[in-house]
Amino acid sequence: IETLVGLLIDEGIITLGERWRVDMDRVEKTPLPPGLPRLIEAQLALLPLPERKVLQYAAVFGPLCWDTALLEMLPEEEFGETAVEATILSLELKGYLAADDLYSFAASQAYAFRRDTVREAAYAAIPVGERRRLHLEAANWLIATQSDARLSAWFSIDEMIARHFAAAGDDPRANIWRQRAGIRGGGD
């Protein structure tokens, strides 16, 4: 219901104020997407392009991402540091992302998706070829940050790197990182 109401607000069918107003003519004329995944896709499609792109890049990491990773991965010509920070703040205010201080480390602020369904829809909207490239970039970012003791204390970085290489279609490197994870984790 929350997603449906959010979509109707974003479409301007419901206007907020002291009393909510519903434009009944537009309600009757507006086709609604069937099912929750389609509703979420429609809601995300109404976001400004920078916000959609940040959500997509964040979704590549999974339920948790870091601002420094997004800063490195987002195209410089489209996003500068200030624009990325402003976009993340906007997404936080809109309820898509939440700052997660527990998993923040060094100068990296962690952000979690508030809803898995939003993350899944954002991820599904990434073309497959671009998705592979982004997983490769995510793996490389994790390799560069794996020495941070706080990050590696919470997660098996080697397993995360292996998953990203596998999703990028780089099976030889994925297997190397799986082996490293097995050795460091005690192995099977």
PDB file of C-alpha atoms in Angstrom:
ATOM      1  CA  ILE A   1       0.000   0.000   0.000  1.00  0.00           C
ATOM      2  CA  GLU A   2       2.836   2.358   0.889  1.00  0.00           C
ATOM      3  CA  THR A   3       4.394   1.885  -2.548  1.00  0.00           C
ATOM      4  CA  LEU A   4       1.071   2.494  -4.297  1.00  0.00           C
ATOM      5  CA  VAL A   5       0.417   5.670  -2.314  1.00  0.00           C
ATOM      6  CA  GLY A   6       3.992   6.822  -2.973  1.00  0.00           C
ATOM      7  CA  LEU A   7       3.515   6.278  -6.695  1.00  0.00           C
ATOM      8  CA  LEU A   8       0.241   8.214  -6.682  1.00  0.00           C
ATOM      9  CA  ILE A   9       1.956  11.078  -4.832  1.00  0.00           C
ATOM     10  CA  ASP A  10       4.872  11.042  -7.272  1.00  0.00           C
ATOM     11  CA  GLU A  11       2.409  11.090 -10.195  1.00  0.00           C
ATOM     12  CA  GLY A  12       0.632  14.097  -8.658  1.00  0.00           C
ATOM     13  CA  ILE A  13      -2.624  12.200  -8.281  1.00  0.00           C
ATOM     14  CA  ILE A  14      -2.494  12.618  -4.506  1.00  0.00           C
ATOM     15  CA  THR A  15      -1.393  16.000  -3.198  1.00  0.00           C
ATOM     16  CA  LEU A  16      -0.259  16.367   0.366  1.00  0.00           C
ATOM     17  CA  GLY A  17      -1.160  19.183   2.678  1.00  0.00           C
ATOM     18  CA  GLU A  18      -3.196  19.715   5.774  1.00  0.00           C
ATOM     19  CA  ARG A  19      -5.723  17.487   4.039  1.00  0.00           C
ATOM     20  CA  TRP A  20      -4.710  15.063   1.331  1.00  0.00           C
ATOM     21  CA  ARG A  21      -6.435  15.610  -2.001  1.00  0.00           C
ATOM     22  CA  VAL A  22      -7.060  12.934  -4.589  1.00  0.00           C
ATOM     23  CA  ASP A  23      -7.651  13.853  -8.229  1.00  0.00           C
ATOM     24  CA  MET A  24     -10.323  11.254  -8.967  1.00  0.00           C
ATOM     25  CA  ASP A  25     -10.350  12.006 -12.710  1.00  0.00           C
ATOM     26  CA  ARG A  26      -6.659  11.137 -12.903  1.00  0.00           C
ATOM     27  CA  VAL A  27      -7.112   8.055 -10.702  1.00  0.00           C
ATOM     28  CA  GLU A  28      -9.624   6.662 -13.166  1.00  0.00           C
ATOM     29  CA  LYS A  29      -7.461   7.470 -16.199  1.00  0.00           C
ATOM     30  CA  THR A  30      -4.110   6.353 -14.834  1.00  0.00           C
ATOM     31  CA  PRO A  31      -3.233   2.716 -15.500  1.00  0.00           C
ATOM     32  CA  LEU A  32      -1.584   1.127 -12.498  1.00  0.00           C
ATOM     33  CA  PRO A  33       1.156  -1.453 -12.894  1.00  0.00           C
ATOM     34  CA  PRO A  34       0.120  -4.964 -11.814  1.00  0.00           C
ATOM     35  CA  GLY A  35       1.900  -6.276  -8.754  1.00  0.00           C
ATOM     36  CA  LEU A  36       4.424  -4.842  -6.322  1.00  0.00           C
ATOM     37  CA  PRO A  37       7.537  -5.244  -8.511  1.00  0.00           C
ATOM     38  CA  ARG A  38       5.891  -3.257 -11.331  1.00  0.00           C
ATOM     39  CA  LEU A  39       4.711  -0.593  -8.881  1.00  0.00           C
ATOM     40  CA  ILE A  40       8.235  -0.177  -7.563  1.00  0.00           C
ATOM     41  CA  GLU A  41       9.665  -0.024 -11.097  1.00  0.00           C
ATOM     42  CA  ALA A  42       7.138   2.679 -11.966  1.00  0.00           C
ATOM     43  CA  GLN A  43       7.994   4.636  -8.820  1.00  0.00           C
ATOM     44  CA  LEU A  44      11.730   4.404  -9.529  1.00  0.00           C
ATOM     45  CA  ALA A  45      11.146   5.518 -13.125  1.00  0.00           C
ATOM     46  CA  LEU A  46       9.728   8.788 -11.780  1.00  0.00           C
ATOM     47  CA  LEU A  47      12.904   9.582  -9.836  1.00  0.00           C
ATOM     48  CA  PRO A  48      15.383  12.029 -11.366  1.00  0.00           C
ATOM     49  CA  LEU A  49      18.031  10.231 -13.423  1.00  0.00           C
ATOM     50  CA  PRO A  50      20.870  10.858 -10.924  1.00  0.00           C
ATOM     51  CA  GLU A  51      18.842   9.255  -8.133  1.00  0.00           C
ATOM     52  CA  ARG A  52      17.967   6.213 -10.261  1.00  0.00           C
ATOM     53  CA  LYS A  53      21.604   5.815 -11.255  1.00  0.00           C
ATOM     54  CA  VAL A  54      22.858   6.020  -7.652  1.00  0.00           C
ATOM     55  CA  LEU A  55      20.288   3.415  -6.593  1.00  0.00           C
ATOM     56  CA  GLN A  56      21.352   1.138  -9.443  1.00  0.00           C
ATOM     57  CA  TYR A  57      25.051   1.415  -8.640  1.00  0.00           C
ATOM     58  CA  ALA A  58      24.325   0.868  -4.941  1.00  0.00           C
ATOM     59  CA  ALA A  59      22.195  -2.191  -5.772  1.00  0.00           C
ATOM     60  CA  VAL A  60      25.195  -3.871  -7.392  1.00  0.00           C
ATOM     61  CA  PHE A  61      26.785  -4.187  -3.947  1.00  0.00           C
ATOM     62  CA  GLY A  62      23.711  -5.805  -2.432  1.00  0.00           C
ATOM     63  CA  PRO A  63      21.736  -4.626   0.580  1.00  0.00           C
ATOM     64  CA  LEU A  64      24.664  -2.493   1.768  1.00  0.00           C
ATOM     65  CA  CYS A  65      26.901  -0.056  -0.112  1.00  0.00           C
ATOM     66  CA  TRP A  66      29.414   2.664   0.707  1.00  0.00           C
ATOM     67  CA  ASP A  67      29.530   6.268  -0.427  1.00  0.00           C
ATOM     68  CA  THR A  68      33.217   6.065  -1.351  1.00  0.00           C
ATOM     69  CA  ALA A  69      32.478   3.139  -3.665  1.00  0.00           C
ATOM     70  CA  LEU A  70      29.731   5.129  -5.368  1.00  0.00           C
ATOM     71  CA  LEU A  71      32.048   8.126  -5.693  1.00  0.00           C
ATOM     72  CA  GLU A  72      34.637   5.974  -7.453  1.00  0.00           C
ATOM     73  CA  MET A  73      32.202   4.088  -9.667  1.00  0.00           C
ATOM     74  CA  LEU A  74      29.839   6.824 -10.855  1.00  0.00           C
ATOM     75  CA  PRO A  75      30.975   8.588 -14.040  1.00  0.00           C
ATOM     76  CA  GLU A  76      32.906  11.749 -13.148  1.00  0.00           C
ATOM     77  CA  GLU A  77      31.384  13.702 -16.040  1.00  0.00           C
ATOM     78  CA  GLU A  78      27.881  13.070 -14.649  1.00  0.00           C
ATOM     79  CA  PHE A  79      28.613  13.173 -10.942  1.00  0.00           C
ATOM     80  CA  GLY A  80      31.037  15.049  -8.781  1.00  0.00           C
ATOM     81  CA  GLU A  81      31.540  14.425  -5.085  1.00  0.00           C
ATOM     82  CA  THR A  82      29.015  17.091  -4.116  1.00  0.00           C
ATOM     83  CA  ALA A  83      26.391  15.754  -6.523  1.00  0.00           C
ATOM     84  CA  VAL A  84      26.792  12.188  -5.227  1.00  0.00           C
ATOM     85  CA  GLU A  85      26.478  13.336  -1.610  1.00  0.00           C
ATOM     86  CA  ALA A  86      23.409  15.463  -2.425  1.00  0.00           C
ATOM     87  CA  THR A  87      21.812  12.588  -4.324  1.00  0.00           C
ATOM     88  CA  ILE A  88      22.429  10.124  -1.486  1.00  0.00           C
ATOM     89  CA  LEU A  89      20.927  12.623   0.974  1.00  0.00           C
ATOM     90  CA  SER A  90      17.866  13.032  -1.252  1.00  0.00           C
ATOM     91  CA  LEU A  91      17.435   9.248  -1.457  1.00  0.00           C
ATOM     92  CA  GLU A  92      17.806   9.038   2.307  1.00  0.00           C
ATOM     93  CA  LEU A  93      15.146  11.723   2.815  1.00  0.00           C
ATOM     94  CA  LYS A  94      12.818   9.930   0.377  1.00  0.00           C
ATOM     95  CA  GLY A  95      13.205   6.702   2.347  1.00  0.00           C
ATOM     96  CA  TYR A  96      15.126   4.635  -0.197  1.00  0.00           C
ATOM     97  CA  LEU A  97      18.453   4.483   1.677  1.00  0.00           C
ATOM     98  CA  ALA A  98      19.431   4.692   5.340  1.00  0.00           C
ATOM     99  CA  ALA A  99      22.839   5.590   6.748  1.00  0.00           C
ATOM    100  CA  ASP A 100      24.303   2.606   8.574  1.00  0.00           C
ATOM    101  CA  ASP A 101      27.011   3.666  10.989  1.00  0.00           C
ATOM    102  CA  LEU A 102      27.675   0.103  12.144  1.00  0.00           C
ATOM    103  CA  TYR A 103      29.194  -0.860   8.792  1.00  0.00           C
ATOM    104  CA  SER A 104      30.889   2.462   8.086  1.00  0.00           C
ATOM    105  CA  PHE A 105      34.666   2.466   8.216  1.00  0.00           C
ATOM    106  CA  ALA A 106      37.480   4.969   7.821  1.00  0.00           C
ATOM    107  CA  ALA A 107      36.048   7.704   5.554  1.00  0.00           C
ATOM    108  CA  SER A 108      33.392   5.397   4.073  1.00  0.00           C
ATOM    109  CA  GLN A 109      29.783   5.878   5.134  1.00  0.00           C
ATOM    110  CA  ALA A 110      27.691   2.753   4.725  1.00  0.00           C
ATOM    111  CA  TYR A 111      24.135   2.925   3.400  1.00  0.00           C
ATOM    112  CA  ALA A 112      21.514   0.202   3.474  1.00  0.00           C
ATOM    113  CA  PHE A 113      18.468  -0.144   1.273  1.00  0.00           C
ATOM    114  CA  ARG A 114      15.360   0.304   3.370  1.00  0.00           C
ATOM    115  CA  ARG A 115      13.549  -2.304   1.261  1.00  0.00           C
ATOM    116  CA  ASP A 116      14.927  -5.308  -0.588  1.00  0.00           C
ATOM    117  CA  THR A 117      12.236  -4.913  -3.232  1.00  0.00           C
ATOM    118  CA  VAL A 118      13.587  -1.472  -4.146  1.00  0.00           C
ATOM    119  CA  ARG A 119      17.121  -2.848  -4.392  1.00  0.00           C
ATOM    120  CA  GLU A 120      15.922  -5.728  -6.560  1.00  0.00           C
ATOM    121  CA  ALA A 121      14.018  -3.385  -8.897  1.00  0.00           C
ATOM    122  CA  ALA A 122      16.973  -0.991  -9.179  1.00  0.00           C
ATOM    123  CA  TYR A 123      19.309  -3.904  -9.916  1.00  0.00           C
ATOM    124  CA  ALA A 124      16.958  -5.425 -12.507  1.00  0.00           C
ATOM    125  CA  ALA A 125      16.850  -2.087 -14.354  1.00  0.00           C
ATOM    126  CA  ILE A 126      20.594  -2.244 -15.101  1.00  0.00           C
ATOM    127  CA  PRO A 127      21.346  -3.669 -18.559  1.00  0.00           C
ATOM    128  CA  VAL A 128      23.232  -6.983 -18.284  1.00  0.00           C
ATOM    129  CA  GLY A 129      26.415  -5.719 -19.925  1.00  0.00           C
ATOM    130  CA  GLU A 130      26.597  -2.701 -17.644  1.00  0.00           C
ATOM    131  CA  ARG A 131      25.783  -4.902 -14.653  1.00  0.00           C
ATOM    132  CA  ARG A 132      28.838  -7.065 -15.397  1.00  0.00           C
ATOM    133  CA  ARG A 133      31.054  -3.996 -15.680  1.00  0.00           C
ATOM    134  CA  LEU A 134      29.740  -2.643 -12.382  1.00  0.00           C
ATOM    135  CA  HIS A 135      30.330  -5.963 -10.606  1.00  0.00           C
ATOM    136  CA  LEU A 136      33.912  -5.877 -11.861  1.00  0.00           C
ATOM    137  CA  GLU A 137      34.310  -2.342 -10.499  1.00  0.00           C
ATOM    138  CA  ALA A 138      32.750  -3.414  -7.185  1.00  0.00           C
ATOM    139  CA  ALA A 139      35.195  -6.315  -6.919  1.00  0.00           C
ATOM    140  CA  ASN A 140      38.111  -3.998  -7.588  1.00  0.00           C
ATOM    141  CA  TRP A 141      36.863  -1.487  -5.007  1.00  0.00           C
ATOM    142  CA  LEU A 142      36.598  -4.271  -2.429  1.00  0.00           C
ATOM    143  CA  ILE A 143      40.122  -5.445  -3.271  1.00  0.00           C
ATOM    144  CA  ALA A 144      41.401  -1.908  -2.728  1.00  0.00           C
ATOM    145  CA  THR A 145      39.604  -1.573   0.632  1.00  0.00           C
ATOM    146  CA  GLN A 146      39.930  -5.130   1.948  1.00  0.00           C
ATOM    147  CA  SER A 147      42.786  -4.229   4.266  1.00  0.00           C
ATOM    148  CA  ASP A 148      40.520  -2.068   6.432  1.00  0.00           C
ATOM    149  CA  ALA A 149      40.248  -4.094   9.614  1.00  0.00           C
ATOM    150  CA  ARG A 150      36.689  -2.972  10.410  1.00  0.00           C
ATOM    151  CA  LEU A 151      35.331  -3.984   7.007  1.00  0.00           C
ATOM    152  CA  SER A 152      36.974  -7.395   7.056  1.00  0.00           C
ATOM    153  CA  ALA A 153      35.831  -8.008  10.636  1.00  0.00           C
ATOM    154  CA  TRP A 154      32.175  -7.985   9.532  1.00  0.00           C
ATOM    155  CA  PHE A 155      32.301  -9.662   6.145  1.00  0.00           C
ATOM    156  CA  SER A 156      34.250 -12.301   4.305  1.00  0.00           C
ATOM    157  CA  ILE A 157      35.689  -9.853   1.811  1.00  0.00           C
ATOM    158  CA  ASP A 158      37.156 -12.697  -0.242  1.00  0.00           C
ATOM    159  CA  GLU A 159      33.677 -14.228  -0.673  1.00  0.00           C
ATOM    160  CA  MET A 160      32.195 -10.853  -1.626  1.00  0.00           C
ATOM    161  CA  ILE A 161      34.951 -10.310  -4.187  1.00  0.00           C
ATOM    162  CA  ALA A 162      34.392 -13.813  -5.585  1.00  0.00           C
ATOM    163  CA  ARG A 163      30.639 -13.150  -5.945  1.00  0.00           C
ATOM    164  CA  HIS A 164      31.286  -9.901  -7.816  1.00  0.00           C
ATOM    165  CA  PHE A 165      33.798 -11.517 -10.177  1.00  0.00           C
ATOM    166  CA  ALA A 166      31.329 -14.349 -10.823  1.00  0.00           C
ATOM    167  CA  ALA A 167      28.539 -11.867 -11.551  1.00  0.00           C
ATOM    168  CA  ALA A 168      30.924 -10.039 -13.894  1.00  0.00           C
ATOM    169  CA  GLY A 169      31.458 -13.287 -15.791  1.00  0.00           C
ATOM    170  CA  ASP A 170      35.105 -13.569 -14.743  1.00  0.00           C
ATOM    171  CA  ASP A 171      35.035 -17.166 -13.494  1.00  0.00           C
ATOM    172  CA  PRO A 172      38.819 -17.671 -13.271  1.00  0.00           C
ATOM    173  CA  ARG A 173      39.196 -14.722 -10.892  1.00  0.00           C
ATOM    174  CA  ALA A 174      36.032 -15.716  -9.022  1.00  0.00           C
ATOM    175  CA  ASN A 175      37.507 -19.176  -8.420  1.00  0.00           C
ATOM    176  CA  ILE A 176      40.773 -17.697  -7.135  1.00  0.00           C
ATOM    177  CA  TRP A 177      38.879 -15.550  -4.615  1.00  0.00           C
ATOM    178  CA  ARG A 178      36.668 -18.495  -3.617  1.00  0.00           C
ATOM    179  CA  GLN A 179      39.811 -20.487  -2.906  1.00  0.00           C
ATOM    180  CA  ARG A 180      41.225 -17.607  -0.849  1.00  0.00           C
ATOM    181  CA  ALA A 181      37.955 -17.459   1.101  1.00  0.00           C
ATOM    182  CA  GLY A 182      38.165 -21.201   1.778  1.00  0.00           C
ATOM    183  CA  ILE A 183      41.750 -20.960   2.999  1.00  0.00           C
ATOM    184  CA  ARG A 184      41.106 -17.941   5.229  1.00  0.00           C
ATOM    185  CA  GLY A 185      37.800 -19.311   6.477  1.00  0.00           C
ATOM    186  CA  GLY A 186      39.161 -22.724   7.370  1.00  0.00           C
ATOM    187  CA  GLY A 187      38.237 -24.397   4.069  1.00  0.00           C
ATOM    188  CA  ASP A 188      36.018 -27.362   3.404  1.00  0.00           C
TER     189      ASP A 188
END
